[in-house]
CSV table of C-alpha atoms in Angstrom, one decimal:
chain,number,residue,atom,x,y,z
A,1,MET,CA,-55.4,-21.4,9.6
A,2,ASP,CA,-55.4,-17.9,8.3
A,3,VAL,CA,-57.1,-15.8,11.0
A,4,LYS,CA,-57.5,-12.1,10.4
A,5,ARG,CA,-56.8,-10.1,13.6
A,6,LYS,CA,-59.7,-8.0,14.5
A,7,LEU,CA,-59.7,-4.5,16.0
A,8,LEU,CA,-61.8,-3.9,19.1
A,9,GLY,CA,-63.9,-1.4,17.2
A,10,SER,CA,-65.0,-4.0,14.7
A,11,ILE,CA,-66.8,-6.1,17.3
A,12,LEU,CA,-70.3,-4.7,16.5
A,13,ALA,CA,-70.0,-5.3,12.7
A,14,ALA,CA,-68.3,-8.7,12.7
A,15,ALA,CA,-68.8,-12.3,13.7
A,16,ALA,CA,-68.0,-11.7,17.4
A,17,LEU,CA,-71.2,-9.9,17.8
A,18,THR,CA,-73.3,-12.6,16.3
A,19,LEU,CA,-71.6,-15.1,18.6
A,20,ALA,CA,-72.4,-12.9,21.6
A,21,ALA,CA,-76.0,-12.8,20.5
A,22,CYS,CA,-76.6,-16.5,20.1
A,23,GLY,CA,-74.2,-18.4,22.2
A,24,ASN,CA,-75.6,-18.2,25.7
A,25,THR,CA,-78.1,-21.1,25.7
A,26,LYS,CA,-80.7,-21.9,28.2
A,27,GLU,CA,-79.0,-25.2,28.7
A,28,SER,CA,-75.7,-23.5,29.8
A,29,GLU,CA,-77.6,-21.3,32.2
A,30,GLU,CA,-79.3,-24.3,33.8
A,31,ALA,CA,-75.9,-26.0,34.1
A,32,GLY,CA,-74.7,-23.0,36.0
A,33,GLU,CA,-72.1,-22.1,33.3
A,34,ALA,CA,-73.3,-18.5,33.1
A,35,LYS,CA,-73.4,-16.1,36.0
A,36,GLU,CA,-76.1,-13.4,36.5
A,37,ALA,CA,-77.2,-12.1,33.1
A,38,VAL,CA,-77.9,-8.4,32.7
A,39,TYR,CA,-79.6,-7.3,29.6
A,40,LEU,CA,-80.2,-3.8,28.1
A,41,LYS,CA,-83.9,-4.0,29.1
A,42,ASP,CA,-82.7,-4.1,32.7
A,43,ILE,CA,-80.6,-0.9,32.4
A,44,ALA,CA,-81.4,2.8,32.4
A,45,VAL,CA,-79.1,3.5,29.4
A,46,GLU,CA,-79.3,7.2,29.9
A,47,ASP,CA,-77.4,6.8,33.1
A,48,TYR,CA,-74.5,5.3,31.2
A,49,VAL,CA,-74.4,7.1,27.9
A,50,THR,CA,-74.0,10.8,26.9
A,51,LEU,CA,-74.4,10.9,23.2
A,52,GLY,CA,-72.2,13.1,20.9
A,53,GLN,CA,-72.6,13.4,17.2
A,54,PHE,CA,-73.5,10.0,15.6
A,55,GLU,CA,-75.6,11.0,12.6
A,56,GLY,CA,-74.0,12.1,9.3
A,57,LEU,CA,-70.5,11.2,10.3
A,58,GLU,CA,-67.8,11.9,7.8
A,59,ILE,CA,-65.4,9.0,7.1
A,60,ASP,CA,-62.6,8.4,4.7
A,61,LEU,CA,-62.3,5.1,2.8
A,62,GLU,CA,-60.5,3.8,-0.2
A,63,GLU,CA,-62.7,3.1,-3.2
A,64,PRO,CA,-63.1,-0.7,-3.8
A,65,GLU,CA,-60.6,-1.6,-6.5
A,66,VAL,CA,-58.8,-4.7,-7.9
A,67,THR,CA,-55.5,-3.7,-9.3
A,68,GLU,CA,-53.7,-5.7,-12.0
A,69,GLU,CA,-51.0,-6.5,-9.6
A,70,TYR,CA,-53.5,-7.9,-7.0
A,71,LEU,CA,-55.3,-9.9,-9.7
A,72,GLU,CA,-52.1,-11.5,-10.9
A,73,SER,CA,-50.8,-12.3,-7.5
A,74,TYR,CA,-54.2,-13.9,-6.5
A,75,ILE,CA,-54.2,-16.0,-9.7
A,76,GLN,CA,-50.7,-17.2,-8.9
A,77,PHE,CA,-51.8,-18.0,-5.4
A,78,MET,CA,-54.7,-20.0,-6.7
A,79,LEU,CA,-52.5,-21.9,-9.1
A,80,ALA,CA,-49.9,-22.7,-6.4
A,81,ASN,CA,-52.6,-24.0,-4.1
A,82,ASN,CA,-54.2,-26.2,-6.7
A,83,PRO,CA,-51.3,-28.2,-8.0
A,84,VAL,CA,-51.4,-30.9,-10.6
A,85,TYR,CA,-49.8,-34.3,-9.8
A,86,THR,CA,-47.3,-36.2,-11.9
A,87,LEU,CA,-46.8,-39.9,-11.1
A,88,VAL,CA,-43.2,-41.0,-10.4
A,89,THR,CA,-42.2,-44.6,-11.0
A,90,ASP,CA,-38.4,-44.6,-11.1
A,91,ARG,CA,-37.4,-43.6,-7.6
A,92,ALA,CA,-38.1,-43.9,-3.9
A,93,VAL,CA,-40.2,-41.5,-1.8
A,94,GLU,CA,-38.6,-38.1,-1.2
A,95,MET,CA,-39.5,-35.0,0.9
A,96,GLY,CA,-42.4,-33.1,-0.7
A,97,ASP,CA,-43.8,-36.1,-2.6
A,98,VAL,CA,-47.5,-37.0,-2.3
A,99,VAL,CA,-47.7,-40.7,-1.6
A,100,ASN,CA,-50.8,-43.0,-1.7
A,101,ILE,CA,-50.5,-45.5,1.1
A,102,ASP,CA,-52.2,-48.3,3.0
A,103,TYR,CA,-51.3,-48.4,6.7
A,104,GLU,CA,-52.3,-50.1,10.0
A,105,GLY,CA,-51.2,-48.9,13.4
A,106,LYS,CA,-50.6,-51.1,16.5
A,107,LEU,CA,-49.7,-50.5,20.1
A,108,ASP,CA,-47.8,-53.4,21.6
A,109,GLY,CA,-48.8,-55.5,18.7
A,110,VAL,CA,-52.5,-54.7,19.0
A,111,ALA,CA,-54.4,-52.7,16.4
A,112,PHE,CA,-56.2,-49.6,17.7
A,113,GLU,CA,-59.4,-47.9,16.6
A,114,ARG,CA,-59.1,-45.5,13.7
A,115,GLY,CA,-55.5,-46.5,13.2
A,116,ALA,CA,-55.7,-47.9,9.7
A,117,ALA,CA,-56.6,-46.7,6.2
A,118,GLN,CA,-56.5,-47.9,2.6
A,119,GLY,CA,-55.5,-45.6,-0.3
A,120,ALA,CA,-54.7,-42.6,1.8
A,121,ASP,CA,-52.9,-39.6,0.2
A,122,LEU,CA,-50.1,-38.0,2.3
A,123,GLU,CA,-47.8,-35.2,1.5
A,124,ILE,CA,-44.4,-36.0,3.0
A,125,GLY,CA,-43.3,-33.1,5.1
A,126,SER,CA,-46.7,-31.6,5.6
A,127,GLY,CA,-46.9,-32.5,9.2
A,128,SER,CA,-50.4,-34.1,8.6
A,129,PHE,CA,-49.5,-37.3,10.5
A,130,ILE,CA,-47.9,-37.7,13.9
A,131,GLU,CA,-44.2,-37.3,14.6
A,132,GLY,CA,-42.1,-39.9,12.9
A,133,PHE,CA,-44.6,-41.2,10.4
A,134,GLU,CA,-43.8,-39.1,7.4
A,135,ASP,CA,-40.0,-39.3,7.9
A,136,GLY,CA,-40.4,-43.0,8.2
A,137,CYS,CA,-41.8,-43.2,4.7
A,138,ILE,CA,-38.9,-41.5,3.1
A,139,GLY,CA,-36.8,-43.9,1.0
A,140,MET,CA,-39.6,-46.4,0.5
A,141,GLU,CA,-40.1,-47.8,-3.0
A,142,ILE,CA,-43.5,-48.3,-4.8
A,143,GLY,CA,-45.0,-51.6,-3.5
A,144,GLU,CA,-42.7,-51.7,-0.5
A,145,THR,CA,-44.1,-52.5,3.0
A,146,ARG,CA,-42.3,-51.1,6.0
A,147,ASP,CA,-42.9,-50.8,9.8
A,148,VAL,CA,-42.7,-47.2,10.8
A,149,GLU,CA,-42.4,-46.1,14.4
A,150,ALA,CA,-44.4,-42.9,15.2
A,151,HIS,CA,-45.2,-41.0,18.4
A,152,PHE,CA,-48.5,-39.5,19.5
A,153,PRO,CA,-48.3,-36.0,21.0
A,154,ASP,CA,-49.3,-35.3,24.6
A,155,PRO,CA,-51.9,-34.0,24.9
A,156,TYR,CA,-53.7,-35.5,21.9
A,157,SER,CA,-57.3,-34.2,21.7
A,158,SER,CA,-58.3,-36.6,18.9
A,159,ASN,CA,-57.9,-39.6,21.1
A,160,PRO,CA,-56.6,-38.9,24.7
A,161,ASP,CA,-56.0,-42.6,25.3
A,162,LEU,CA,-53.2,-42.5,22.7
A,163,ALA,CA,-51.5,-39.3,24.1
A,164,GLY,CA,-47.8,-39.7,24.5
A,165,LYS,CA,-47.7,-43.3,23.2
A,166,THR,CA,-45.5,-44.8,20.5
A,167,ALA,CA,-47.1,-46.9,17.8
A,168,VAL,CA,-45.8,-49.0,15.0
A,169,PHE,CA,-47.5,-48.5,11.6
A,170,THR,CA,-47.2,-51.1,8.9
A,171,VAL,CA,-47.1,-48.9,5.7
A,172,THR,CA,-47.4,-49.9,2.0
A,173,VAL,CA,-46.6,-47.4,-0.7
A,174,ASN,CA,-49.0,-47.7,-3.6
A,175,SER,CA,-47.9,-44.7,-5.7
A,176,ILE,CA,-45.7,-41.6,-5.6
A,177,SER,CA,-46.7,-38.3,-7.1
A,178,VAL,CA,-44.9,-34.9,-7.5
A,179,PRO,CA,-47.1,-31.8,-7.0
A,180,GLN,CA,-46.4,-29.1,-9.6
A,181,THR,CA,-47.9,-25.6,-10.1
A,182,PRO,CA,-50.0,-25.8,-13.3
A,183,VAL,CA,-49.5,-23.4,-16.2
A,184,LEU,CA,-52.4,-21.1,-16.8
A,185,SER,CA,-53.7,-22.0,-20.3
A,186,ASP,CA,-57.0,-22.2,-22.1
A,187,GLU,CA,-56.8,-26.0,-21.7
A,188,TYR,CA,-56.3,-25.7,-18.0
A,189,VAL,CA,-59.2,-23.3,-17.6
A,190,ALA,CA,-61.5,-25.5,-19.6
A,191,GLY,CA,-60.7,-28.4,-17.3
A,192,LEU,CA,-61.8,-26.4,-14.2
A,193,GLY,CA,-65.5,-26.9,-15.0
A,194,ILE,CA,-66.4,-23.3,-14.3
A,195,GLU,CA,-69.6,-22.2,-16.1
A,196,ASP,CA,-68.9,-19.9,-19.1
A,197,CYS,CA,-65.2,-20.0,-18.4
A,198,GLU,CA,-63.3,-21.6,-21.2
A,199,SER,CA,-60.2,-19.4,-21.7
A,200,VAL,CA,-57.5,-17.5,-19.8
A,201,GLU,CA,-59.3,-14.3,-20.5
A,202,ASP,CA,-62.6,-15.7,-19.1
A,203,TYR,CA,-60.8,-16.9,-16.0
A,204,ARG,CA,-59.1,-13.6,-15.3
A,205,GLU,CA,-62.5,-11.9,-15.6
A,206,PHE,CA,-64.1,-14.5,-13.4
A,207,ILE,CA,-61.4,-14.0,-10.7
A,208,HIS,CA,-61.6,-10.2,-11.0
A,209,ASP,CA,-65.4,-10.3,-10.3
A,210,ILE,CA,-64.8,-12.5,-7.3
A,211,LEU,CA,-62.2,-10.2,-5.9
A,212,MET,CA,-64.3,-7.1,-6.6
A,213,GLU,CA,-67.2,-8.5,-4.6
A,214,GLN,CA,-64.8,-9.2,-1.8
A,215,GLN,CA,-63.5,-5.6,-2.0
A,216,LYS,CA,-67.0,-4.2,-1.9
A,217,THR,CA,-67.9,-6.4,1.1
A,218,SER,CA,-64.7,-5.2,2.9
A,219,PHE,CA,-65.7,-1.6,2.0
A,220,GLU,CA,-69.1,-2.0,3.6
A,221,ASN,CA,-67.6,-3.7,6.7
A,222,ASP,CA,-65.0,-1.0,7.1
A,223,LYS,CA,-67.7,1.7,6.8
A,224,MET,CA,-69.7,0.0,9.6
A,225,ASN,CA,-66.7,-0.4,11.8
A,226,LEU,CA,-65.7,3.2,11.3
A,227,VAL,CA,-69.1,4.8,12.0
A,228,VAL,CA,-69.3,2.7,15.2
A,229,GLU,CA,-65.8,3.8,16.3
A,230,ARG,CA,-66.5,7.4,15.4
A,231,ALA,CA,-69.8,7.5,17.3
A,232,ALA,CA,-68.0,6.0,20.3
A,233,GLU,CA,-65.3,8.6,20.1
A,234,ASN,CA,-67.8,11.4,20.0
A,235,SER,CA,-69.8,10.0,23.0
A,236,GLN,CA,-69.2,9.3,26.6
A,237,VAL,CA,-70.0,5.8,27.8
A,238,LYS,CA,-69.5,4.6,31.4
A,239,ASP,CA,-68.4,1.0,32.2
A,240,ALA,CA,-71.3,-1.4,31.7
A,241,PRO,CA,-72.7,-3.3,34.7
A,242,ALA,CA,-70.6,-6.3,35.8
A,243,GLY,CA,-73.4,-8.8,35.0
A,244,MET,CA,-73.7,-7.6,31.4
A,245,VAL,CA,-69.9,-7.8,31.0
A,246,GLU,CA,-69.9,-11.3,32.4
A,247,ARG,CA,-72.7,-12.4,30.1
A,248,MET,CA,-70.6,-11.2,27.1
A,249,ARG,CA,-67.4,-12.8,28.5
A,250,SER,CA,-69.0,-16.3,29.1
A,251,THR,CA,-70.6,-16.3,25.7
A,252,LEU,CA,-67.4,-15.3,23.9
A,253,LEU,CA,-65.4,-17.9,25.9
A,254,ALA,CA,-67.9,-20.6,25.0
A,255,ASN,CA,-67.8,-19.8,21.3
A,256,ILE,CA,-64.1,-19.3,21.1
A,257,THR,CA,-63.6,-22.6,22.8
A,258,SER,CA,-65.7,-24.2,20.2
A,259,TYR,CA,-63.8,-22.6,17.3
A,260,ALA,CA,-60.4,-23.4,18.9
A,261,ASN,CA,-61.4,-27.1,19.2
A,262,MET,CA,-62.5,-27.1,15.6
A,263,TYR,CA,-59.1,-25.8,14.4
A,264,GLY,CA,-57.2,-28.0,16.8
A,265,MET,CA,-55.8,-25.0,18.7
A,266,GLU,CA,-55.5,-24.1,22.4
A,267,ILE,CA,-57.9,-21.4,23.6
A,268,GLY,CA,-55.1,-19.0,24.4
A,269,GLU,CA,-53.4,-19.6,21.0
A,270,PHE,CA,-56.7,-18.9,19.2
A,271,VAL,CA,-57.4,-15.8,21.1
A,272,ALA,CA,-53.9,-14.4,20.5
A,273,ALA,CA,-54.2,-15.1,16.7
A,274,GLU,CA,-57.7,-13.6,16.5
A,275,TYR,CA,-57.5,-10.6,18.8
A,276,GLY,CA,-53.8,-10.1,19.6
A,277,GLY,CA,-52.1,-10.2,23.0
A,278,GLU,CA,-50.2,-13.2,24.4
A,279,ALA,CA,-51.7,-16.7,24.5
A,280,GLU,CA,-51.1,-17.0,28.3
A,281,ASP,CA,-53.0,-13.7,28.9
A,282,TYR,CA,-56.1,-14.7,26.9
A,283,GLU,CA,-58.4,-14.3,29.9
A,284,LYS,CA,-57.3,-10.7,30.2
A,285,THR,CA,-57.8,-10.2,26.5
A,286,LEU,CA,-61.3,-11.7,26.7
A,287,GLN,CA,-62.2,-9.5,29.6
A,288,THR,CA,-61.1,-6.4,27.7
A,289,LEU,CA,-63.1,-7.5,24.7
A,290,SER,CA,-66.2,-8.2,26.8
A,291,GLU,CA,-66.0,-4.8,28.5
A,292,THR,CA,-65.7,-3.0,25.1
A,293,MET,CA,-68.5,-5.0,23.6
A,294,ALA,CA,-70.8,-4.2,26.5
A,295,LYS,CA,-70.1,-0.5,26.2
A,296,ARG,CA,-70.8,-0.6,22.5
A,297,TYR,CA,-74.1,-2.3,23.2
A,298,LEU,CA,-75.0,0.5,25.6
A,299,LEU,CA,-74.0,3.1,23.0
A,300,MET,CA,-76.1,1.4,20.3
A,301,GLN,CA,-79.1,1.2,22.6
A,302,ALA,CA,-78.8,4.9,23.4
A,303,ILE,CA,-78.8,5.7,19.7
A,304,ALA,CA,-81.8,3.4,19.2
A,305,LEU,CA,-83.8,5.2,21.8
A,306,GLU,CA,-82.8,8.6,20.4
A,307,LYS,CA,-83.9,7.7,16.9
A,308,GLU,CA,-86.8,5.5,18.0
A,309,LEU,CA,-85.3,2.4,16.4
A,310,GLU,CA,-86.6,-0.9,17.8
A,311,VAL,CA,-86.9,-4.6,17.0
A,312,SER,CA,-90.6,-5.5,16.9
A,313,ASP,CA,-91.9,-8.9,18.0
A,314,GLY,CA,-92.7,-9.6,14.3
A,315,GLU,CA,-89.2,-8.8,13.2
A,316,LEU,CA,-87.8,-11.0,16.0
A,317,ASP,CA,-90.0,-13.9,15.0
A,318,GLU,CA,-89.1,-13.5,11.3
A,319,GLU,CA,-85.4,-13.5,12.0
A,320,LEU,CA,-85.7,-16.4,14.4
A,321,ALA,CA,-87.5,-18.4,11.7
A,322,ALA,CA,-84.9,-17.7,9.2
A,323,GLU,CA,-82.1,-18.6,11.6
A,324,ALA,CA,-83.8,-21.8,12.5
A,325,VAL,CA,-83.9,-22.9,8.9
A,326,SER,CA,-80.3,-21.8,8.3
A,327,TYR,CA,-79.0,-23.8,11.3
A,328,GLY,CA,-81.1,-26.9,10.5
A,329,TYR,CA,-83.6,-26.7,13.3
A,330,GLU,CA,-87.0,-28.4,13.0
A,331,SER,CA,-88.9,-25.3,13.9
A,332,ALA,CA,-88.4,-21.7,15.1
A,333,GLU,CA,-89.7,-22.8,18.5
A,334,GLU,CA,-87.0,-25.4,18.8
A,335,TYR,CA,-84.4,-22.7,17.9
A,336,ARG,CA,-85.9,-20.4,20.6
A,337,GLU,CA,-85.3,-23.1,23.2
A,338,ALA,CA,-81.7,-23.4,22.1
A,339,ILE,CA,-80.6,-19.8,22.2
A,340,ASP,CA,-80.8,-16.7,24.4
A,341,VAL,CA,-83.7,-14.9,22.7
A,342,GLU,CA,-83.2,-11.6,24.6
A,343,ALA,CA,-79.6,-11.5,23.5
A,344,PHE,CA,-80.6,-12.2,20.0
A,345,ARG,CA,-83.1,-9.3,20.1
A,346,GLU,CA,-80.2,-7.1,21.3
A,347,TYR,CA,-78.1,-8.2,18.4
A,348,LEU,CA,-80.8,-7.4,15.9
A,349,MET,CA,-81.1,-3.9,17.5
A,350,THR,CA,-77.4,-3.3,17.1
A,351,GLN,CA,-77.5,-4.3,13.5
A,352,LYS,CA,-80.4,-1.9,12.9
A,353,VAL,CA,-78.5,0.9,14.5
A,354,ILE,CA,-75.3,0.2,12.6
A,355,GLY,CA,-77.3,0.2,9.4
A,356,PHE,CA,-78.7,3.6,10.3
A,357,LEU,CA,-75.2,5.0,11.1
A,358,ALA,CA,-73.7,3.6,7.9
A,359,GLY,CA,-76.6,4.9,5.9
A,360,SER,CA,-76.4,8.4,7.2
A,361,ALA,CA,-72.5,8.6,7.0
A,362,VAL,CA,-70.8,10.9,4.5
A,363,VAL,CA,-68.2,8.8,2.8
A,364,LYS,CA,-65.2,10.4,1.2
A,365,THR,CA,-63.4,8.0,-1.1
A,366,GLN,CA,-59.8,8.2,-2.0
């Protein structure tokens, strides 16, 4: 997984903030998973924030650009990651081959659930299967059937009952293929099925447009991050109330746990990859993130009060309805029941303030 490490200052403009807004559900509160929740509406923000300059901030950014070197390297990356496969019929399986196999796994002679497949593709050496399985396929001929001994890791989140156990898989090789990086040609491009993209020139323009959109998005995100950081540098913000920090921390932890499970990673490993620090110190990292996030919320609320920016009930209802559709809920009311509505309102407020800060900024491009 390619996870981009975030700076603390980017919290308000990135996914972490959205998670903080929506993750603390009523169900988790009823289960006692969240401690006392303190919201901005409960706090006299003027007691915590002394505002400095926040409007018309000057920031330096590089103009969005796609260089020829970047374009070429990206195209080569795309080609390398979308190989073509050539069938091999005159030799046995080697490291790096892609084999199509049938297999059935057994423990002590008894087949186990989800331990069999027909026509599965496997790249030998990819580490996709458990220890011993891929190595055991090396040297097999097409049509050959072999018993391969393989070992489940411990722990094994996919099926804890198999953790640490050794299984025997009966494997049959149906075919062997060799992945090769394709040559960029008009014929190759035409075969991609991209609308209005029939030649190498078309493809290069297509990729250029995609990369430019990414650069423009990064430019806007960087602008939002910088204005928030600059406003924070210019202001004085006291530590947020402990209850508010804990609300942020418990929500971050819940969402990070969900993402870590999705990627098959330990929580500490995911936090270290995403936010830095050491995996074993992830709780300390999360605490620091939560404290910073809470202080940023206080700052955004102080600016909102100063500029008379607020989220009306109508805006809240409109956003909730849109989110409900986006996440597949039957109704906005059902979505309301699933999320922390007050935290969502806070999130919308911060987005409105960030939009104001970015809109008033004086950007000097390089």
